[in-house]
Amino acid sequence: MASPPETSPSGGYATSGRAPNQLHARQKAYNEAAGASPHNGGTTMKTALLATAFALAFPLATLAGESDLYGTWKLVSLTRTMDGGKMEEPRGKAPKGYLNFGPDGRVMSFIANEKRPKPASVEKMSDPERVGLFNSMNAYAGTYQLQGNKLTYRFDLIHNEVPERAAVREIKLDGQRMTMLNEPAKSSMDGKMVQTTTVWEKVSAPAAAKK
């Protein structure tokens, strides 16, 4: 399916003023589905159970259509929920990123950490610096298909060249803001089983580009 910090800015599951309660309800369902509690530290994530719990307990409103996605979106937040219910911001409190959907059915995205290593120069870049830059970003391109609130990606280019099956996100639009809840999966960052939520904001076209 398509991430909150310990207090998440992921508004977008409801209209203004109701987002925190909706999000906390989602997190409670997540913890219960995963068999986690604040006292036992959680148990192994049940991927299928999590997906079912979210789909049945918190259905999202249907989008008007695929054209709602067209254009460029700027990343607002990226958080992930670990096995056991712990939440973290792996790319910092203010990660950077853009996501673009075209009317031709293609999608492209680039996401980077809030803070990335800054080598003195390309010529003097060390191998550890190269590794640091690689580990602090992810990028992909491919095709997308929207069915109701289910957005499916099929990658034909990805930054780490790891073979990917189709990736599914559950999405919700609230005005110019879009929230994506990924299906539970092993993270390419560290191999841990996580569920990631990203919040995006639509980028307005510059005045000169508007028709």
PDB file of C-alpha atoms in Angstrom:
ATOM      1  CA  MET A   1       0.000   0.000   0.000  1.00  0.00           C
ATOM      2  CA  ALA A   2       2.040   4.113   0.980  1.00  0.00           C
ATOM      3  CA  SER A   3       5.069   7.581   6.769  1.00  0.00           C
ATOM      4  CA  PRO A   4       4.276   9.779  11.218  1.00  0.00           C
ATOM      5  CA  PRO A   5       7.092  10.923  13.612  1.00  0.00           C
ATOM      6  CA  GLU A   6       6.351  10.339  17.260  1.00  0.00           C
ATOM      7  CA  THR A   7       3.997  13.253  16.788  1.00  0.00           C
ATOM      8  CA  SER A   8       3.228  13.098  13.127  1.00  0.00           C
ATOM      9  CA  PRO A   9       2.542  15.987  10.768  1.00  0.00           C
ATOM     10  CA  SER A  10       0.735  13.553   8.505  1.00  0.00           C
ATOM     11  CA  GLY A  11      -2.531  15.446   8.229  1.00  0.00           C
ATOM     12  CA  GLY A  12      -4.388  14.283   5.170  1.00  0.00           C
ATOM     13  CA  TYR A  13      -6.348  11.366   6.581  1.00  0.00           C
ATOM     14  CA  ALA A  14      -9.072  13.853   7.520  1.00  0.00           C
ATOM     15  CA  THR A  15     -10.028  17.487   7.144  1.00  0.00           C
ATOM     16  CA  SER A  16      -8.361  20.137   9.314  1.00  0.00           C
ATOM     17  CA  GLY A  17      -8.744  19.631  13.046  1.00  0.00           C
ATOM     18  CA  ARG A  18      -9.448  15.913  12.795  1.00  0.00           C
ATOM     19  CA  ALA A  19      -6.203  14.566  11.326  1.00  0.00           C
ATOM     20  CA  PRO A  20      -4.443  13.756  14.661  1.00  0.00           C
ATOM     21  CA  ASN A  21      -7.351  11.623  15.916  1.00  0.00           C
ATOM     22  CA  GLN A  22      -7.641   9.811  12.612  1.00  0.00           C
ATOM     23  CA  LEU A  23      -3.910   9.185  12.539  1.00  0.00           C
ATOM     24  CA  HIS A  24      -3.813   7.947  16.132  1.00  0.00           C
ATOM     25  CA  ALA A  25      -6.667   5.585  15.340  1.00  0.00           C
ATOM     26  CA  ARG A  26      -4.724   4.250  12.376  1.00  0.00           C
ATOM     27  CA  GLN A  27      -1.645   3.769  14.523  1.00  0.00           C
ATOM     28  CA  LYS A  28      -3.676   1.954  17.194  1.00  0.00           C
ATOM     29  CA  ALA A  29      -5.030  -0.413  14.552  1.00  0.00           C
ATOM     30  CA  TYR A  30      -1.510  -0.914  13.219  1.00  0.00           C
ATOM     31  CA  ASN A  31      -0.180  -1.836  16.664  1.00  0.00           C
ATOM     32  CA  GLU A  32      -3.043  -4.214  17.362  1.00  0.00           C
ATOM     33  CA  ALA A  33      -2.678  -5.886  13.991  1.00  0.00           C
ATOM     34  CA  ALA A  34       1.049  -6.304  14.546  1.00  0.00           C
ATOM     35  CA  GLY A  35       0.476  -7.751  18.009  1.00  0.00           C
ATOM     36  CA  ALA A  36       2.298  -4.811  19.609  1.00  0.00           C
ATOM     37  CA  SER A  37       1.658  -2.961  22.837  1.00  0.00           C
ATOM     38  CA  PRO A  38       3.527  -0.245  24.782  1.00  0.00           C
ATOM     39  CA  HIS A  39       4.444  -2.905  27.340  1.00  0.00           C
ATOM     40  CA  ASN A  40       5.594  -5.923  25.401  1.00  0.00           C
ATOM     41  CA  GLY A  41       7.662  -4.104  22.763  1.00  0.00           C
ATOM     42  CA  GLY A  42       5.713  -5.704  19.909  1.00  0.00           C
ATOM     43  CA  THR A  43       5.988  -8.966  18.027  1.00  0.00           C
ATOM     44  CA  THR A  44       6.778  -9.919  14.466  1.00  0.00           C
ATOM     45  CA  MET A  45       4.791  -7.906  11.932  1.00  0.00           C
ATOM     46  CA  LYS A  46       2.049  -9.829  10.199  1.00  0.00           C
ATOM     47  CA  THR A  47       2.117  -8.210   6.768  1.00  0.00           C
ATOM     48  CA  ALA A  48      -1.123  -9.631   5.446  1.00  0.00           C
ATOM     49  CA  LEU A  49      -2.976  -8.941   8.685  1.00  0.00           C
ATOM     50  CA  LEU A  50      -1.764  -5.346   8.725  1.00  0.00           C
ATOM     51  CA  ALA A  51      -2.906  -4.762   5.188  1.00  0.00           C
ATOM     52  CA  THR A  52      -6.322  -6.244   5.931  1.00  0.00           C
ATOM     53  CA  ALA A  53      -6.740  -4.290   9.170  1.00  0.00           C
ATOM     54  CA  PHE A  54      -5.998  -0.985   7.476  1.00  0.00           C
ATOM     55  CA  ALA A  55      -8.170  -1.710   4.464  1.00  0.00           C
ATOM     56  CA  LEU A  56     -11.199  -2.754   6.521  1.00  0.00           C
ATOM     57  CA  ALA A  57     -10.936  -0.473   9.549  1.00  0.00           C
ATOM     58  CA  PHE A  58     -10.083   2.800   7.822  1.00  0.00           C
ATOM     59  CA  PRO A  59     -11.310   2.900   4.221  1.00  0.00           C
ATOM     60  CA  LEU A  60     -10.390   6.158   2.490  1.00  0.00           C
ATOM     61  CA  ALA A  61     -12.625   8.286   0.292  1.00  0.00           C
ATOM     62  CA  THR A  62     -12.467   7.571  -3.430  1.00  0.00           C
ATOM     63  CA  LEU A  63     -10.502  10.029  -5.546  1.00  0.00           C
ATOM     64  CA  ALA A  64     -12.220  12.003  -8.279  1.00  0.00           C
ATOM     65  CA  GLY A  65      -9.897  10.481 -10.864  1.00  0.00           C
ATOM     66  CA  GLU A  66      -6.347   9.914 -12.046  1.00  0.00           C
ATOM     67  CA  SER A  67      -6.071  13.536 -13.177  1.00  0.00           C
ATOM     68  CA  ASP A  68      -5.975  14.530  -9.483  1.00  0.00           C
ATOM     69  CA  LEU A  69      -2.432  13.159  -9.416  1.00  0.00           C
ATOM     70  CA  TYR A  70      -1.056  14.925 -12.494  1.00  0.00           C
ATOM     71  CA  GLY A  71       1.811  17.327 -11.856  1.00  0.00           C
ATOM     72  CA  THR A  72       4.605  17.727  -9.325  1.00  0.00           C
ATOM     73  CA  TRP A  73       4.411  17.121  -5.580  1.00  0.00           C
ATOM     74  CA  LYS A  74       6.894  18.242  -2.926  1.00  0.00           C
ATOM     75  CA  LEU A  75       7.698  16.004   0.040  1.00  0.00           C
ATOM     76  CA  VAL A  76       6.478  17.299   3.414  1.00  0.00           C
ATOM     77  CA  SER A  77       7.294  14.363   5.690  1.00  0.00           C
ATOM     78  CA  LEU A  78       8.463  10.762   5.617  1.00  0.00           C
ATOM     79  CA  THR A  79       8.003   8.520   8.621  1.00  0.00           C
ATOM     80  CA  ARG A  80       7.951   4.796   9.107  1.00  0.00           C
ATOM     81  CA  THR A  81       6.464   2.415  11.644  1.00  0.00           C
ATOM     82  CA  MET A  82       8.743  -0.409  12.707  1.00  0.00           C
ATOM     83  CA  ASP A  83       7.839  -3.934  13.702  1.00  0.00           C
ATOM     84  CA  GLY A  84       6.491  -3.446  17.235  1.00  0.00           C
ATOM     85  CA  GLY A  85       4.937  -0.033  16.594  1.00  0.00           C
ATOM     86  CA  LYS A  86       7.951   2.258  17.068  1.00  0.00           C
ATOM     87  CA  MET A  87       7.890   5.267  14.732  1.00  0.00           C
ATOM     88  CA  GLU A  88      10.887   7.142  13.344  1.00  0.00           C
ATOM     89  CA  GLU A  89      11.921   9.721  10.760  1.00  0.00           C
ATOM     90  CA  PRO A  90      14.743   7.958   8.879  1.00  0.00           C
ATOM     91  CA  ARG A  91      15.425  10.895   6.565  1.00  0.00           C
ATOM     92  CA  GLY A  92      15.128  13.650   9.154  1.00  0.00           C
ATOM     93  CA  LYS A  93      12.363  16.005  10.234  1.00  0.00           C
ATOM     94  CA  ALA A  94      12.452  17.925   6.953  1.00  0.00           C
ATOM     95  CA  PRO A  95      13.366  15.455   4.188  1.00  0.00           C
ATOM     96  CA  LYS A  96      13.642  16.700   0.624  1.00  0.00           C
ATOM     97  CA  GLY A  97      11.925  15.214  -2.362  1.00  0.00           C
ATOM     98  CA  TYR A  98       9.737  15.553  -5.414  1.00  0.00           C
ATOM     99  CA  LEU A  99       7.245  13.236  -7.083  1.00  0.00           C
ATOM    100  CA  ASN A 100       5.810  13.690 -10.566  1.00  0.00           C
ATOM    101  CA  PHE A 101       2.834  11.991 -12.210  1.00  0.00           C
ATOM    102  CA  GLY A 102       2.326  12.386 -15.948  1.00  0.00           C
ATOM    103  CA  PRO A 103      -0.896  11.940 -17.933  1.00  0.00           C
ATOM    104  CA  ASP A 104       1.031   9.315 -19.942  1.00  0.00           C
ATOM    105  CA  GLY A 105       0.962   6.979 -16.936  1.00  0.00           C
ATOM    106  CA  ARG A 106       4.588   7.488 -15.923  1.00  0.00           C
ATOM    107  CA  VAL A 107       5.894   8.428 -12.476  1.00  0.00           C
ATOM    108  CA  MET A 108       9.296   9.692 -11.264  1.00  0.00           C
ATOM    109  CA  SER A 109      10.528  10.467  -7.764  1.00  0.00           C
ATOM    110  CA  PHE A 110      13.662  11.584  -5.928  1.00  0.00           C
ATOM    111  CA  ILE A 111      13.911  11.692  -2.124  1.00  0.00           C
ATOM    112  CA  ALA A 112      16.913  12.739  -0.023  1.00  0.00           C
ATOM    113  CA  ASN A 113      17.760  13.073   3.658  1.00  0.00           C
ATOM    114  CA  GLU A 114      17.326  16.409   5.380  1.00  0.00           C
ATOM    115  CA  LYS A 115      21.086  16.476   5.963  1.00  0.00           C
ATOM    116  CA  ARG A 116      23.438  14.942   3.418  1.00  0.00           C
ATOM    117  CA  PRO A 117      27.250  14.813   3.379  1.00  0.00           C
ATOM    118  CA  LYS A 118      28.776  17.626   1.349  1.00  0.00           C
ATOM    119  CA  PRO A 119      32.112  16.585  -0.206  1.00  0.00           C
ATOM    120  CA  ALA A 120      34.686  19.318  -0.752  1.00  0.00           C
ATOM    121  CA  SER A 121      34.752  18.508  -4.475  1.00  0.00           C
ATOM    122  CA  VAL A 122      33.954  15.747  -6.936  1.00  0.00           C
ATOM    123  CA  GLU A 123      37.665  15.184  -7.544  1.00  0.00           C
ATOM    124  CA  LYS A 124      38.437  14.735  -3.832  1.00  0.00           C
ATOM    125  CA  MET A 125      35.356  12.713  -2.919  1.00  0.00           C
ATOM    126  CA  SER A 126      36.225   9.682  -0.806  1.00  0.00           C
ATOM    127  CA  ASP A 127      34.568   6.276  -1.039  1.00  0.00           C
ATOM    128  CA  PRO A 128      32.879   6.724   2.387  1.00  0.00           C
ATOM    129  CA  GLU A 129      31.454  10.042   1.135  1.00  0.00           C
ATOM    130  CA  ARG A 130      30.102   8.331  -1.976  1.00  0.00           C
ATOM    131  CA  VAL A 131      28.488   5.652   0.190  1.00  0.00           C
ATOM    132  CA  GLY A 132      26.995   8.344   2.429  1.00  0.00           C
ATOM    133  CA  LEU A 133      25.461  10.130  -0.542  1.00  0.00           C
ATOM    134  CA  PHE A 134      24.040   6.895  -1.941  1.00  0.00           C
ATOM    135  CA  ASN A 135      22.544   5.826   1.386  1.00  0.00           C
ATOM    136  CA  SER A 136      20.887   9.206   1.920  1.00  0.00           C
ATOM    137  CA  MET A 137      18.635   9.109  -1.141  1.00  0.00           C
ATOM    138  CA  ASN A 138      16.330   7.003  -3.213  1.00  0.00           C
ATOM    139  CA  ALA A 139      14.976   7.497  -6.703  1.00  0.00           C
ATOM    140  CA  TYR A 140      12.857   5.619  -9.173  1.00  0.00           C
ATOM    141  CA  ALA A 141      10.931   5.867 -12.425  1.00  0.00           C
ATOM    142  CA  GLY A 142       8.256   3.668 -13.882  1.00  0.00           C
ATOM    143  CA  THR A 143       4.550   3.437 -14.546  1.00  0.00           C
ATOM    144  CA  TYR A 144       1.583   3.904 -12.246  1.00  0.00           C
ATOM    145  CA  GLN A 145      -2.019   2.761 -12.172  1.00  0.00           C
ATOM    146  CA  LEU A 146      -4.762   4.148  -9.943  1.00  0.00           C
ATOM    147  CA  GLN A 147      -7.732   2.004  -8.916  1.00  0.00           C
ATOM    148  CA  GLY A 148      -9.920   3.761  -6.351  1.00  0.00           C
ATOM    149  CA  ASN A 149      -7.445   4.645  -3.571  1.00  0.00           C
ATOM    150  CA  LYS A 150      -4.924   1.962  -4.539  1.00  0.00           C
ATOM    151  CA  LEU A 151      -1.913   3.279  -6.438  1.00  0.00           C
ATOM    152  CA  THR A 152       0.340   0.637  -8.015  1.00  0.00           C
ATOM    153  CA  TYR A 153       3.875   1.365  -9.227  1.00  0.00           C
ATOM    154  CA  ARG A 154       5.862  -0.825 -11.597  1.00  0.00           C
ATOM    155  CA  PHE A 155       9.495   0.276 -11.652  1.00  0.00           C
ATOM    156  CA  ASP A 156      11.729   0.139 -14.708  1.00  0.00           C
ATOM    157  CA  LEU A 157      14.509   2.243 -13.153  1.00  0.00           C
ATOM    158  CA  ILE A 158      15.513   2.395  -9.492  1.00  0.00           C
ATOM    159  CA  HIS A 159      18.529   3.840  -7.682  1.00  0.00           C
ATOM    160  CA  ASN A 160      19.791   0.614  -6.104  1.00  0.00           C
ATOM    161  CA  GLU A 161      18.943  -1.744  -8.995  1.00  0.00           C
ATOM    162  CA  VAL A 162      17.311  -4.152  -6.541  1.00  0.00           C
ATOM    163  CA  PRO A 163      14.629  -6.118  -8.408  1.00  0.00           C
ATOM    164  CA  GLU A 164      11.238  -4.802  -7.329  1.00  0.00           C
ATOM    165  CA  ARG A 165       7.818  -6.324  -7.598  1.00  0.00           C
ATOM    166  CA  ALA A 166       4.877  -4.004  -8.064  1.00  0.00           C
ATOM    167  CA  ALA A 167       4.726  -1.552  -5.142  1.00  0.00           C
ATOM    168  CA  VAL A 168       1.328  -0.566  -3.765  1.00  0.00           C
ATOM    169  CA  ARG A 169       0.309   2.586  -1.884  1.00  0.00           C
ATOM    170  CA  GLU A 170      -2.996   3.590  -0.336  1.00  0.00           C
ATOM    171  CA  ILE A 171      -3.528   7.291  -0.978  1.00  0.00           C
ATOM    172  CA  LYS A 172      -5.729  10.117   0.265  1.00  0.00           C
ATOM    173  CA  LEU A 173      -6.078  13.620  -1.137  1.00  0.00           C
ATOM    174  CA  ASP A 174      -7.055  16.564   1.052  1.00  0.00           C
ATOM    175  CA  GLY A 175      -7.006  19.694  -1.083  1.00  0.00           C
ATOM    176  CA  GLN A 176      -3.429  20.266  -2.224  1.00  0.00           C
ATOM    177  CA  ARG A 177      -2.044  17.642   0.171  1.00  0.00           C
ATOM    178  CA  MET A 178      -1.642  13.940  -0.527  1.00  0.00           C
ATOM    179  CA  THR A 179      -0.851  11.214   2.002  1.00  0.00           C
ATOM    180  CA  MET A 180       0.539   7.839   0.919  1.00  0.00           C
ATOM    181  CA  LEU A 181       0.571   4.732   3.072  1.00  0.00           C
ATOM    182  CA  ASN A 182       2.918   2.060   1.725  1.00  0.00           C
ATOM    183  CA  GLU A 183       2.179  -1.606   2.156  1.00  0.00           C
ATOM    184  CA  PRO A 184       4.418  -3.237   4.833  1.00  0.00           C
ATOM    185  CA  ALA A 185       7.731  -4.260   3.251  1.00  0.00           C
ATOM    186  CA  LYS A 186      11.447  -4.633   3.952  1.00  0.00           C
ATOM    187  CA  SER A 187      13.170  -1.261   3.761  1.00  0.00           C
ATOM    188  CA  SER A 188      15.911  -0.794   1.165  1.00  0.00           C
ATOM    189  CA  MET A 189      17.663   1.415   3.752  1.00  0.00           C
ATOM    190  CA  ASP A 190      18.355  -1.291   6.333  1.00  0.00           C
ATOM    191  CA  GLY A 191      16.359  -4.409   5.491  1.00  0.00           C
ATOM    192  CA  LYS A 192      13.911  -3.936   8.382  1.00  0.00           C
ATOM    193  CA  MET A 193      10.200  -4.657   8.007  1.00  0.00           C
ATOM    194  CA  VAL A 194       8.460  -1.277   8.069  1.00  0.00           C
ATOM    195  CA  GLN A 195       5.381   0.582   6.916  1.00  0.00           C
ATOM    196  CA  THR A 196       6.179   3.999   5.476  1.00  0.00           C
ATOM    197  CA  THR A 197       3.931   7.044   5.240  1.00  0.00           C
ATOM    198  CA  THR A 198       4.783  10.035   3.075  1.00  0.00           C
ATOM    199  CA  VAL A 199       2.948  13.349   2.931  1.00  0.00           C
ATOM    200  CA  TRP A 200       3.178  15.475  -0.221  1.00  0.00           C
ATOM    201  CA  GLU A 201       2.034  18.950  -1.219  1.00  0.00           C
ATOM    202  CA  LYS A 202       1.110  19.937  -4.777  1.00  0.00           C
ATOM    203  CA  VAL A 203       3.573  22.343  -6.392  1.00  0.00           C
ATOM    204  CA  SER A 204       1.876  25.276  -8.100  1.00  0.00           C
ATOM    205  CA  ALA A 205       3.112  26.102 -11.580  1.00  0.00           C
ATOM    206  CA  PRO A 206       5.164  29.333 -11.873  1.00  0.00           C
ATOM    207  CA  ALA A 207       3.126  32.256 -13.182  1.00  0.00           C
ATOM    208  CA  ALA A 208       5.008  32.250 -16.505  1.00  0.00           C
ATOM    209  CA  ALA A 209       4.157  28.587 -17.069  1.00  0.00           C
ATOM    210  CA  LYS A 210       0.450  28.919 -16.348  1.00  0.00           C
ATOM    211  CA  LYS A 211      -1.887  29.098 -19.320  1.00  0.00           C
TER     212      LYS A 211
END
